[in-house]
mmCIF file of C-alpha atoms and ligand atoms in Angstrom:
data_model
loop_
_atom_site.group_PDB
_atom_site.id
_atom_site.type_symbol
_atom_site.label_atom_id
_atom_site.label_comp_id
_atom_site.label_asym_id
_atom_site.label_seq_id
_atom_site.Cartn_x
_atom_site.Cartn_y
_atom_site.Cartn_z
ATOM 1 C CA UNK A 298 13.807 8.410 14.933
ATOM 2 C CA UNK A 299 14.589 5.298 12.798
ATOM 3 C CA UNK A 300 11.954 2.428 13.024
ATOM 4 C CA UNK A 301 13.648 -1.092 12.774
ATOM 5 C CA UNK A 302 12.064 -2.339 8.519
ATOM 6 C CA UNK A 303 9.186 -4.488 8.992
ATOM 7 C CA UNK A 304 6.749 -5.555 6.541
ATOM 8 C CA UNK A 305 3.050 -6.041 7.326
ATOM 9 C CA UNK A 306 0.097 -6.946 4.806
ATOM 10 C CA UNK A 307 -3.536 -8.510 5.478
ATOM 11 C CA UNK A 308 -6.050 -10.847 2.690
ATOM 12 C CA UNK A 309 -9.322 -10.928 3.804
ATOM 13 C CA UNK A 310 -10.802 -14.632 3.853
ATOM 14 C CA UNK A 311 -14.439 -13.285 2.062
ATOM 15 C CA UNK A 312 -13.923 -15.924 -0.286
ATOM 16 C CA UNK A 313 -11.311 -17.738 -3.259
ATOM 17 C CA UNK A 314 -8.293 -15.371 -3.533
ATOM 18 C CA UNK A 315 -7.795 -14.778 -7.580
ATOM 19 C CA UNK A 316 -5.178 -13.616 -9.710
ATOM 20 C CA UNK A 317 -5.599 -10.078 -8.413
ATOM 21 C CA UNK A 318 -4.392 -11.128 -5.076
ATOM 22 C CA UNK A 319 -1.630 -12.821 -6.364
ATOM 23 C CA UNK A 320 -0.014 -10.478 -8.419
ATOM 24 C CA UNK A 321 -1.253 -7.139 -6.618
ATOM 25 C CA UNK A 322 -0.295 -8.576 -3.480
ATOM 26 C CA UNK A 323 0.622 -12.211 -2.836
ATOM 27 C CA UNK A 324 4.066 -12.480 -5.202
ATOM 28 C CA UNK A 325 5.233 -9.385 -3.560
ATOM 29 C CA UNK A 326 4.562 -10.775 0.273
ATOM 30 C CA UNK A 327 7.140 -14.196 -1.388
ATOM 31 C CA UNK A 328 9.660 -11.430 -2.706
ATOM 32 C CA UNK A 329 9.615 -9.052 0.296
ATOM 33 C CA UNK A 330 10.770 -12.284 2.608
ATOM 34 C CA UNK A 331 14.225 -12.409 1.385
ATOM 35 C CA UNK A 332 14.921 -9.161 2.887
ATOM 36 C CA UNK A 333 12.526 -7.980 5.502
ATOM 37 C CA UNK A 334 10.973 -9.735 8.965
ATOM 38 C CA UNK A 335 7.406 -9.824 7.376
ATOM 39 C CA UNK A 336 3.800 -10.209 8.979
ATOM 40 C CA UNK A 337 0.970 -11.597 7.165
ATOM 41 C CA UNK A 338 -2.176 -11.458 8.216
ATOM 42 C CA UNK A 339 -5.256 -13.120 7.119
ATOM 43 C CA UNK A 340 -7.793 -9.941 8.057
ATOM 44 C CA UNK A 341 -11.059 -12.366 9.547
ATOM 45 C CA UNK A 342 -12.406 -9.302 11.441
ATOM 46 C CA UNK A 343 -12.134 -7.166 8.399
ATOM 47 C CA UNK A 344 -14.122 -9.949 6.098
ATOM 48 C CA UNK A 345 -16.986 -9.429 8.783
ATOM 49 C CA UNK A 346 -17.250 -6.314 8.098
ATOM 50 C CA UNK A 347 -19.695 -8.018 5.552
ATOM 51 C CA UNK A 348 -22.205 -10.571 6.053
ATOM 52 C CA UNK A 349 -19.859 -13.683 6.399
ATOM 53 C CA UNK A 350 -21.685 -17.655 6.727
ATOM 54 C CA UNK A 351 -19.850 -19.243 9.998
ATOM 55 C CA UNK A 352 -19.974 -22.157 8.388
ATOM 56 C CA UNK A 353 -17.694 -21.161 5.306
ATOM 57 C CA UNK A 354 -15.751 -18.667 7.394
ATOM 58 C CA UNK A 355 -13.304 -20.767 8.896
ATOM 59 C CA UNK A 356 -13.046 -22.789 6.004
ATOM 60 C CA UNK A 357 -11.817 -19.134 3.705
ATOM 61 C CA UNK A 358 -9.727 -18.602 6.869
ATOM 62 C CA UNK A 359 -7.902 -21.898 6.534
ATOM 63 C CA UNK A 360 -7.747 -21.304 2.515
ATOM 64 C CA UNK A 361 -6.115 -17.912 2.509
ATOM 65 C CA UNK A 362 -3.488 -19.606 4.763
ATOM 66 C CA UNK A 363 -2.899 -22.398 2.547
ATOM 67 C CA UNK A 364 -2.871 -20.311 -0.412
ATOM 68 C CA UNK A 365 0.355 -17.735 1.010
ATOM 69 C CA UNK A 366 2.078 -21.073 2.380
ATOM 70 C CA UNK A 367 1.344 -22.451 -1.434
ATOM 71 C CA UNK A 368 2.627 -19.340 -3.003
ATOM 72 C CA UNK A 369 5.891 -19.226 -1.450
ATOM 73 C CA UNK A 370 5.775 -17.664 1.593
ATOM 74 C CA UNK A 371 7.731 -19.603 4.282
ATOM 75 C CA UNK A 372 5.754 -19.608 8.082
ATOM 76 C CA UNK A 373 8.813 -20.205 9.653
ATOM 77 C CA UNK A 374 10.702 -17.514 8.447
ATOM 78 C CA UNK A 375 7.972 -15.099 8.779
ATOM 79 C CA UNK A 376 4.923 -14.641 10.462
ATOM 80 C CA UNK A 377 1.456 -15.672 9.808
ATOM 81 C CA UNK A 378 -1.847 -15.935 11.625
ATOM 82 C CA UNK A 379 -5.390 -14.714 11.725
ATOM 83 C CA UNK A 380 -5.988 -11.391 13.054
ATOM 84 C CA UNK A 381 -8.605 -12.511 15.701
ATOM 85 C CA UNK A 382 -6.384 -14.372 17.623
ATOM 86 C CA UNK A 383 -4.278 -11.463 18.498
ATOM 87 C CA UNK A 384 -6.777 -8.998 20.291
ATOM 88 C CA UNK A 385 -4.352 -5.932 20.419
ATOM 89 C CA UNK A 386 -5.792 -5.439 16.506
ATOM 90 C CA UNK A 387 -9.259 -4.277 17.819
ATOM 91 C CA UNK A 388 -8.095 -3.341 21.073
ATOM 92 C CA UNK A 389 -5.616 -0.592 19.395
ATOM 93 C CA UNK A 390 -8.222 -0.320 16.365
ATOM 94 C CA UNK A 391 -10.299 1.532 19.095
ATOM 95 C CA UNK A 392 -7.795 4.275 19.923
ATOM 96 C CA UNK A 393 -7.441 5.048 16.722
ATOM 97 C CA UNK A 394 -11.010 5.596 16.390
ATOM 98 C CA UNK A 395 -10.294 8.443 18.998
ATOM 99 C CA UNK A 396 -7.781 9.751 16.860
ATOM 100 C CA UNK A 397 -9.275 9.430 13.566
ATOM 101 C CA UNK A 398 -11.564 12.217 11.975
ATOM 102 C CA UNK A 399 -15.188 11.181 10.754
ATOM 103 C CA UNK A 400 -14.094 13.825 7.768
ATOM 104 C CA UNK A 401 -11.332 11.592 6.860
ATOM 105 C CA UNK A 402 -13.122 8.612 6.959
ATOM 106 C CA UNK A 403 -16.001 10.190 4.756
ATOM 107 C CA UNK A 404 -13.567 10.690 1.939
ATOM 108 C CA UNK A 405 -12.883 6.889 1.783
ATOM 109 C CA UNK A 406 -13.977 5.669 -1.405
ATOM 110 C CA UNK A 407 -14.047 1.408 -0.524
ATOM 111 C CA UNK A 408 -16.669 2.535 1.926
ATOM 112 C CA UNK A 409 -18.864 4.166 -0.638
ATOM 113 C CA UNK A 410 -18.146 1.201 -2.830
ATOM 114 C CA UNK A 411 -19.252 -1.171 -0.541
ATOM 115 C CA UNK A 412 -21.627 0.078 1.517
ATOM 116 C CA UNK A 413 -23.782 1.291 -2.016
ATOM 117 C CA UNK A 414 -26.725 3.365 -2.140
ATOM 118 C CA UNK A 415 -27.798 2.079 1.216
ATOM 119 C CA UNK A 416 -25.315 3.128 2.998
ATOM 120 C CA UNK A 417 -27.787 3.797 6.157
ATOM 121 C CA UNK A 418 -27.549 -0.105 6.287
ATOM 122 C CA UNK A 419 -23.716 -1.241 6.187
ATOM 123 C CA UNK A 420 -22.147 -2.179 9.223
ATOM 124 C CA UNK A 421 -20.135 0.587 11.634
ATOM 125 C CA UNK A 422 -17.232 -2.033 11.179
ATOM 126 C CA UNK A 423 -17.218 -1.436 7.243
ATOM 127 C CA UNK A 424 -17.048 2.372 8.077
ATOM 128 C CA UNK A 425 -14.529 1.920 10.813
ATOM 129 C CA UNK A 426 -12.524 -0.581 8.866
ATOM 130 C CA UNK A 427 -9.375 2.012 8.236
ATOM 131 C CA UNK A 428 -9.294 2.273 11.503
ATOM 132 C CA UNK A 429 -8.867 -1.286 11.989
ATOM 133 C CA UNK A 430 -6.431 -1.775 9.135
ATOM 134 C CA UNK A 431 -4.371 1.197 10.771
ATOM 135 C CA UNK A 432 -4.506 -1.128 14.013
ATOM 136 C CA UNK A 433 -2.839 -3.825 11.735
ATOM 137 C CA UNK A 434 0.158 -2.276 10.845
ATOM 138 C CA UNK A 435 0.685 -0.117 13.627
ATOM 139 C CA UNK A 436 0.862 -2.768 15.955
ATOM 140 C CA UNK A 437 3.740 -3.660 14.531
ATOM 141 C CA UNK A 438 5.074 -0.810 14.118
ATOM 142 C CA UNK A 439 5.386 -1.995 10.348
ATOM 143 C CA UNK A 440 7.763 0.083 7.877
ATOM 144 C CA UNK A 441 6.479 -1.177 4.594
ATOM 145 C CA UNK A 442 2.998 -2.320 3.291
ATOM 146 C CA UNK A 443 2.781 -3.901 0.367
ATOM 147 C CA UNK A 444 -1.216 -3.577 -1.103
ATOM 148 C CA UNK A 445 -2.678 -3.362 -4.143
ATOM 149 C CA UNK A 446 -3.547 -0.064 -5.778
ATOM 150 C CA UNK A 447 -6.801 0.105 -4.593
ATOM 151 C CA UNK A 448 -5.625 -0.018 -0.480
ATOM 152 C CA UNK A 449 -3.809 3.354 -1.101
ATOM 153 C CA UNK A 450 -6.231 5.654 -0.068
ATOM 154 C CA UNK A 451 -6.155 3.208 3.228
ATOM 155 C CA UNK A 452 -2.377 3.245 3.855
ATOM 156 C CA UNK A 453 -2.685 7.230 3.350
ATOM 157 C CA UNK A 454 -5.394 7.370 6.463
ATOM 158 C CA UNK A 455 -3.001 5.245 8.183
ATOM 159 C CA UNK A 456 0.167 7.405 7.829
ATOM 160 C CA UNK A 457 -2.822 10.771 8.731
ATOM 161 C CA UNK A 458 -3.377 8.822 12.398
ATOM 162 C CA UNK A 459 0.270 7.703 12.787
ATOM 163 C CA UNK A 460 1.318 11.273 12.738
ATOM 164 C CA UNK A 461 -1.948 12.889 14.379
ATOM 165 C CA UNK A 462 -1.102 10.630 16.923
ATOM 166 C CA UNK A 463 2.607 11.234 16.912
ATOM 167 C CA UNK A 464 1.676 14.916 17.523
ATOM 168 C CA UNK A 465 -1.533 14.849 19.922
ATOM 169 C CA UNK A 466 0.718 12.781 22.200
ATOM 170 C CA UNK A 467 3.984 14.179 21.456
ATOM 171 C CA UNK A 468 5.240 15.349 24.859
ATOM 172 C CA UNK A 469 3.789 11.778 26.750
ATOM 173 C CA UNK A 470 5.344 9.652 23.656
ATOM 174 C CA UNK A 471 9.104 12.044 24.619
ATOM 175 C CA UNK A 472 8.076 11.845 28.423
ATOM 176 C CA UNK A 473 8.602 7.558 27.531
ATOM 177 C CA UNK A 474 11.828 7.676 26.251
ATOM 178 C CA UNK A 475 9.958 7.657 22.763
ATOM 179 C CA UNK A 476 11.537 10.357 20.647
ATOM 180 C CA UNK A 477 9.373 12.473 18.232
ATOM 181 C CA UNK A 478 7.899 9.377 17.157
ATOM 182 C CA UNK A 479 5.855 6.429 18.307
ATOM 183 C CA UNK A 480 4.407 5.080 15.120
ATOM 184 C CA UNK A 481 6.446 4.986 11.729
ATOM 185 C CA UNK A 482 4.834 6.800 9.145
ATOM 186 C CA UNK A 483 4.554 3.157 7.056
ATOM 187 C CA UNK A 484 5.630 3.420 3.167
ATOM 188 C CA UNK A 485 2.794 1.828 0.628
ATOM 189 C CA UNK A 486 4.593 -0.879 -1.976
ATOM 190 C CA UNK A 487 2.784 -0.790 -4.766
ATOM 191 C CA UNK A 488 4.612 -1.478 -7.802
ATOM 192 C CA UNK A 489 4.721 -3.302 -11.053
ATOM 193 C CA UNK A 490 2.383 -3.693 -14.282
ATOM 194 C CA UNK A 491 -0.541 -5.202 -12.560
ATOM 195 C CA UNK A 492 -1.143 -3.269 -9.128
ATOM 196 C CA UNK A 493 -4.800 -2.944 -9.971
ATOM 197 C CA UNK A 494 -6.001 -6.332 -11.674
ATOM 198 C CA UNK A 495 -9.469 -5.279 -13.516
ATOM 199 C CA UNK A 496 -12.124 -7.655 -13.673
ATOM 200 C CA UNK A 497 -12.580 -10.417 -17.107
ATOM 201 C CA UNK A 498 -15.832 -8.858 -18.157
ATOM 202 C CA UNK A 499 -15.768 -4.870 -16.996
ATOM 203 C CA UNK A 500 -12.595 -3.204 -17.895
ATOM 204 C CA UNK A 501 -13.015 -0.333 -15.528
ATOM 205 C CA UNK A 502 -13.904 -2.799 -11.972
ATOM 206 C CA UNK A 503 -11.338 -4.495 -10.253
ATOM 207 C CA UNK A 504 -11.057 -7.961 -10.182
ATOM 208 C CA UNK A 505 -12.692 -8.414 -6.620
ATOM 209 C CA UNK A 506 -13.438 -11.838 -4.494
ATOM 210 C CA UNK A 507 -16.845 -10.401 -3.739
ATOM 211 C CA UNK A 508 -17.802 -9.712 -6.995
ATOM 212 C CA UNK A 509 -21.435 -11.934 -8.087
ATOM 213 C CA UNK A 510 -20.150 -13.245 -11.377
ATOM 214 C CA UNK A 511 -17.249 -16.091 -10.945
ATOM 215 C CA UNK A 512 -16.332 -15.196 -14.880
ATOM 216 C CA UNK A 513 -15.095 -11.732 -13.348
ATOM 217 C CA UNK A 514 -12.153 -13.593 -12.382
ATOM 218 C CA UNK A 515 -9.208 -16.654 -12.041
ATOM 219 C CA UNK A 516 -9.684 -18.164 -8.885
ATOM 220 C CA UNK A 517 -6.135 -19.689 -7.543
ATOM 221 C CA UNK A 518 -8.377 -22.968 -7.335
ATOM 222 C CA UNK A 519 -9.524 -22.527 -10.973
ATOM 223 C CA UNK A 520 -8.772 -25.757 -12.849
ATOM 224 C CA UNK A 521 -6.526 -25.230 -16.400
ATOM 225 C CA UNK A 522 -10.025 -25.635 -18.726
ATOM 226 C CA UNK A 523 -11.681 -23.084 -16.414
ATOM 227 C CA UNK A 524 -8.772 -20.956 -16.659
ATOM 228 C CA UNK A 525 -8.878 -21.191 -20.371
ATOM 229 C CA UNK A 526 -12.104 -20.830 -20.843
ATOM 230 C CA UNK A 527 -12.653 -17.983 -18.833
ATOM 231 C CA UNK A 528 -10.100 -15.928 -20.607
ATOM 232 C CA UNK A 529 -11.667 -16.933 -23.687
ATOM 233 C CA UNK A 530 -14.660 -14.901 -22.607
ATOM 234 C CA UNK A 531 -12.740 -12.384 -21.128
ATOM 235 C CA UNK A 532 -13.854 -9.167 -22.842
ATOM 236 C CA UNK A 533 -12.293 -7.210 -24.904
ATOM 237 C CA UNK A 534 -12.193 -4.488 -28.126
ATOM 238 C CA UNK A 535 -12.004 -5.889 -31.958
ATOM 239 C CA UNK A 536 -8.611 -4.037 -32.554
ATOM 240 C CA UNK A 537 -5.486 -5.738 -32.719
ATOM 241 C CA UNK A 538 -2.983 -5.517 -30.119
ATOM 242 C CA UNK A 539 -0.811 -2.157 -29.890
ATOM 243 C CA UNK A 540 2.980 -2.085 -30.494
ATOM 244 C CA UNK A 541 3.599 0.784 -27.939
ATOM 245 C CA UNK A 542 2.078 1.470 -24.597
ATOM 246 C CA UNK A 543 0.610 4.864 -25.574
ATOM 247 C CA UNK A 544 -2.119 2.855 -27.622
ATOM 248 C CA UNK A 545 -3.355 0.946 -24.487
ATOM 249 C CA UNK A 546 -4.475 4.611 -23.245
ATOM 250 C CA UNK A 547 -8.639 4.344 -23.489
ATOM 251 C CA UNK A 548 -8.793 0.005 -24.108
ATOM 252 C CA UNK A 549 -8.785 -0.990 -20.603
ATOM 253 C CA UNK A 550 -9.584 -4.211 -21.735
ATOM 254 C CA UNK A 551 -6.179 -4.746 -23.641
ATOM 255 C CA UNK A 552 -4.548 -3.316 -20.837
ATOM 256 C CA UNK A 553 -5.482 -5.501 -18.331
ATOM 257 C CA UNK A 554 -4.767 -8.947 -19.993
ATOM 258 C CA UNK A 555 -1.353 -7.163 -21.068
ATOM 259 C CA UNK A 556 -0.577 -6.112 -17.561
ATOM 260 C CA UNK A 557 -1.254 -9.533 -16.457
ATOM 261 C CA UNK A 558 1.104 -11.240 -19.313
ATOM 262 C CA UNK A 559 3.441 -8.903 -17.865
ATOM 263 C CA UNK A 560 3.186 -9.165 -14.431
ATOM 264 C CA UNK A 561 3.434 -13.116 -14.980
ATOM 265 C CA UNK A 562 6.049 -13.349 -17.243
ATOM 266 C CA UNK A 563 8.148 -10.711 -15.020
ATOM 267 C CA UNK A 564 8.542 -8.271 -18.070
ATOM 268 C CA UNK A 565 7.118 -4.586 -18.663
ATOM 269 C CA UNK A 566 3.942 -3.975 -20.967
ATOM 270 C CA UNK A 567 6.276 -2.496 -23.442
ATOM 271 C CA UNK A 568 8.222 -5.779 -23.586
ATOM 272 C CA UNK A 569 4.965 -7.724 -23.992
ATOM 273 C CA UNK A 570 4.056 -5.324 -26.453
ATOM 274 C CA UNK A 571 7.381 -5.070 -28.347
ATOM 275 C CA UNK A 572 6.875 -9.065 -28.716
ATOM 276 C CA UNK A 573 3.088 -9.568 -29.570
ATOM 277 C CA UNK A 574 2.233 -5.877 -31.274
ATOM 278 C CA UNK A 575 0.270 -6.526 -34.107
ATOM 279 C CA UNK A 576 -1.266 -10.031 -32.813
ATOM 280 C CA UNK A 577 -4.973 -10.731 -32.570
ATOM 281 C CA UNK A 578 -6.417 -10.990 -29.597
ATOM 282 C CA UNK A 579 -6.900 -14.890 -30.010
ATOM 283 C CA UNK A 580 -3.558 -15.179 -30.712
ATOM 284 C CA UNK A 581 -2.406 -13.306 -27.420
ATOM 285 C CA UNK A 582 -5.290 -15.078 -25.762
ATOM 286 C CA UNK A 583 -3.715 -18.853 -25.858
ATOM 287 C CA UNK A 584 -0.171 -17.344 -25.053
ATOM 288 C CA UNK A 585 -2.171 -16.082 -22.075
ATOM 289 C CA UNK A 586 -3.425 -19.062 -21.246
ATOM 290 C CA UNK A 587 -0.089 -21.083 -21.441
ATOM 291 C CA UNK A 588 1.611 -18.785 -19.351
ATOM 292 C CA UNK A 589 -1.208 -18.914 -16.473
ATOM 293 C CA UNK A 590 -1.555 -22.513 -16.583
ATOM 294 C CA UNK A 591 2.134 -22.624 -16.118
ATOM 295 C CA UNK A 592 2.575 -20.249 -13.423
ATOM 296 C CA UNK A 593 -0.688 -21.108 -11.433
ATOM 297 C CA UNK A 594 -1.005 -25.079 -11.930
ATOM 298 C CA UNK A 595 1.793 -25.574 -9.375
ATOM 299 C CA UNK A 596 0.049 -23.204 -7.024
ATOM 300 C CA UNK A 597 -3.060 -25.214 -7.163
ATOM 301 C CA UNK A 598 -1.181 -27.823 -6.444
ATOM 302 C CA UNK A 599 0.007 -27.220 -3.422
ATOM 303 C CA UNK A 600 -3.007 -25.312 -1.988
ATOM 304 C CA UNK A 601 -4.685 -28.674 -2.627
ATOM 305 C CA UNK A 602 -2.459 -30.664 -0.263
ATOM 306 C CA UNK A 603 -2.045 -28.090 2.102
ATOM 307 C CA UNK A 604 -5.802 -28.134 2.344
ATOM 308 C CA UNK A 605 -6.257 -31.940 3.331
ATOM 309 C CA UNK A 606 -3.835 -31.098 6.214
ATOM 310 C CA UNK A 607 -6.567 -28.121 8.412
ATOM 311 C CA UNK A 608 -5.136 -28.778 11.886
ATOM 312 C CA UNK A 609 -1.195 -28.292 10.131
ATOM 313 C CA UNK A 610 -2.736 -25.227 9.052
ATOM 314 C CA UNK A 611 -4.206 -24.012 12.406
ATOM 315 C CA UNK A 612 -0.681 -24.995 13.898
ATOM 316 C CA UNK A 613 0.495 -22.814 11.408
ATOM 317 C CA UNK A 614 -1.946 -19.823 12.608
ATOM 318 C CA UNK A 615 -1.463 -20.618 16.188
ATOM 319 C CA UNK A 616 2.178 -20.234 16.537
ATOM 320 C CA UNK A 617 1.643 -17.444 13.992
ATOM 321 C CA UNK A 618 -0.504 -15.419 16.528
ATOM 322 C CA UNK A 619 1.519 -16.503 19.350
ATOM 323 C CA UNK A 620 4.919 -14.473 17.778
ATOM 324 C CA UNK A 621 3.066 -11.768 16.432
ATOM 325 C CA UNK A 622 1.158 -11.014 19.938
ATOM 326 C CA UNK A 623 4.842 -11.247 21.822
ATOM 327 C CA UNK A 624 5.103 -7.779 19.362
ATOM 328 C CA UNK A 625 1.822 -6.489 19.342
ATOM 329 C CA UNK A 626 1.572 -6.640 23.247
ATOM 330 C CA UNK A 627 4.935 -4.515 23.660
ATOM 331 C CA UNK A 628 3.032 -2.173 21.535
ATOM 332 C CA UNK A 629 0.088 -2.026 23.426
ATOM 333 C CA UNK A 630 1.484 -1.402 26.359
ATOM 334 C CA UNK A 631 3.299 1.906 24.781
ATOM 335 C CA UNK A 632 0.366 3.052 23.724
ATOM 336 C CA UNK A 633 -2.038 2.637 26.995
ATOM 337 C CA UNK A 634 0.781 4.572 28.707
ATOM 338 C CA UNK A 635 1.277 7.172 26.630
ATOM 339 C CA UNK A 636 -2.566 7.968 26.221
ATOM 340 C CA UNK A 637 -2.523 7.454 30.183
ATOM 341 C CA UNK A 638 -4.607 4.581 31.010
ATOM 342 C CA UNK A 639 -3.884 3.006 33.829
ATOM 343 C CA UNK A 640 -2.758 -0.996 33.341
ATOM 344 C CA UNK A 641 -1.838 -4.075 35.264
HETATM 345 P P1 ATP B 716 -13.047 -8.071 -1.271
HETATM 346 O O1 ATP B 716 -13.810 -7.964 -2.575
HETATM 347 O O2 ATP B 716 -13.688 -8.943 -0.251
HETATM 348 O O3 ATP B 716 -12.605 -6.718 -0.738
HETATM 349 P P2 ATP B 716 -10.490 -8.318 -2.543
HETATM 350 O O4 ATP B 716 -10.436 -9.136 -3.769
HETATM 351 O O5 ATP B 716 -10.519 -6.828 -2.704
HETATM 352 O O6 ATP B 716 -11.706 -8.847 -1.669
HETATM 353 P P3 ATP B 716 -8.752 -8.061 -0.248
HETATM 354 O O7 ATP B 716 -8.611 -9.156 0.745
HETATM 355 O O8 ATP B 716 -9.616 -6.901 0.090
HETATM 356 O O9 ATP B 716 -9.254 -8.728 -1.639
HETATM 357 O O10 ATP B 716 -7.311 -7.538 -0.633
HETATM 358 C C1 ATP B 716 -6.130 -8.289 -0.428
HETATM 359 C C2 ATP B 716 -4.965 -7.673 -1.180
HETATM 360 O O11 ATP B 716 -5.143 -7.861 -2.588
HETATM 361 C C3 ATP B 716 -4.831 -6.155 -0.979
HETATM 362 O O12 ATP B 716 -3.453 -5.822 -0.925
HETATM 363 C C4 ATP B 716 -5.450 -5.572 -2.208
HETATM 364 O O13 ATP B 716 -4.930 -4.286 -2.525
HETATM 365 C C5 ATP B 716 -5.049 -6.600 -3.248
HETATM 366 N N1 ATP B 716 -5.984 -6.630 -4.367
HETATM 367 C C6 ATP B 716 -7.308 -6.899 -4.297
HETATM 368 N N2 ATP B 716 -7.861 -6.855 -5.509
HETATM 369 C C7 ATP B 716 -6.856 -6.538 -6.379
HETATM 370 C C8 ATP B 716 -6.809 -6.341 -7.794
HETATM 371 N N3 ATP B 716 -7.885 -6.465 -8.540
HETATM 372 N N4 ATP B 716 -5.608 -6.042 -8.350
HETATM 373 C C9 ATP B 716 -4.485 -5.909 -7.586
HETATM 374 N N5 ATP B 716 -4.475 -6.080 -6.249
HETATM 375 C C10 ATP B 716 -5.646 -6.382 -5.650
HETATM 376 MG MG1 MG B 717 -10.787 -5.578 -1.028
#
């Protein structure tokens, strides 16, 4: 059966969305819009998954918004709200709980991540969250996801319940008028030189919005000195830089901050390195630093003015929610019929 294309992504609001986001994430969501109906969702009941102030939360929740509207992505064209606000996420979240495997879930490796050596002390949420993100898509019956490289293990579990689903409930989902097929078995879109961002002073950790050390990454909001100075710092090995990609291979360092130049400047590593093989770091350091004052000053920008405005933002969020549920409802419906719960 052919699914109509939709594209669906989430950002947690745990805190300042950095140039990980952006270029893993955010800069596809602006592309995808010229050709797909997109959905983006800014994932509140994921972030409490952790510990989350109330006081701050609705303040990340209004940032993350202000940052994809700053970015490019236009709210009228597309779709985008906070997850709470549309209750089919959890509600659907929980049949998929039914359908999931704890075995699958074990394997996931964000849970061990987060969760650390006490892992007898993390929230059910932040074990259930696949579930949940499964919910998010789903709902919409979404076609194409497009998530950093660490989310991939995530879109896999999603496209294991869409189909375990799909076959647990295959005569019910015919008996509907469904097909073979309820839920599209989504695609992950995860391309480009900088799908996995690492972080400015450990080569082998991403580049996370949770991680303790602010110097780990470039905050949207950082200011051009800050953003200068912290890729100054930014580690990396004495050698100079590489005229062919094969001599990245063991300097994750060097292939980070040439994945970003890349990503930024919308080239490949080997044209970055065809151009600045040869250079010292320092040298490659200030073009850095040029090119993301450039591309991220006019960002800041706008997320600045879109910030003094919070109730045009939860307008924004609000008629957001209001189109999305008109889908997810539809959706819901489907499903509490096929399973065979009785509804209103
Ligand atoms: P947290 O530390 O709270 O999990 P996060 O920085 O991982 O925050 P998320 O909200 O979990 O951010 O992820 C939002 C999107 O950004 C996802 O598509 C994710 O794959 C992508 N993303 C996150 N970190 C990176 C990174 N370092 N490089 C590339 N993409 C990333
Ligand atoms: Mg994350």
């Amino acid at each position: 059966m052919a699914f109509k294309e939709r594209v669906f992504s989430g950002v947690q609001p745990t805190g300042n969305l950095h140039l990980g986001n952006y270029l893993g994430a955010i800069v596809k969501f602006v592309a995808l819009q010229q050709s797909y109906d997109c959905i983006y969702c800014v994932v509140d009941l994921h972030a409490i998954t952790v510990w989350q102030d109330p006081e701050e939360l609705p303040r990340n929740i209004r940032e993350v918004t202000a940052a994809f509207i700053a970015c490019g992505i236009d709210p009228s064209r597309n779709i985008i709200f906070n997850q709470s606000q549309v209750a089919e996420h959890a509600e659907l979240a929980w049949i998929f709980n039914c359908v999931a495997r704890i075995g699958w879930l074990n394997r996931m490796t964000q849970f061990k991540e987060k969760a650390g050596k006490d892992r007898e002390n993390a929230s059910v949420g932040l074990y259930a969250y696949p579930c949940l993100m499964a919910a998010d898509i789903l709902a919409y019956r979404a076609t194409h996801v497009p998530v950093g490289e660490d989310q991939k293990q995530h879109l896999e579990l999603a496209r294991d319940i869409a189909q375990k689903f799909n076959n647990d409930f295959s005569a019910s989902i015919r008996a509907r008028g469904h097909g073979d097929a309820f839920f599209p078995l989504t695609e992950p879109l995860i391309q480009g030189p900088a799908t996995r961002v690492m972080s400015l002073r450990d080569g082998t950790k991403k580049m996370s919005k949770s991680d303790a050390s602010d110097q780990s990454r470039i905050n949207l909001s950082d200011a051009d000195d800050l953003i200068a100075q912290k890729i100054r710092r930014a580690r990396t090995d004495p050698h100079p830089l590489p005229s062919e990609g094969a001599g990245l291979e063991d300097r994750p360092e060097a292939d980070n901050l040439v994945g970003i130049y890349a990503a930024l400047s919308e080239k490949t590593k080997a044209e970055v390195l065809a151009a600045f093989g040869g250079a010292q770091f320092s040298d490659f350091k200030a073009a850095l630093i040029d090119l993301l004052i450039a591309k991220l000053g006019p960002i800041r920008g706008e997320l600045k003015r879109h910030l003094q405005d919070p109730a045009a933002i939860d307008e924004v969020l609000a008629d957001g929610a209001e189109r999305a549920q008109r889908i997810a409802a539809e959706t819901m419906k489907a499903v509490k019929d096929i399973v065979g719960l009785v509804r209103r």
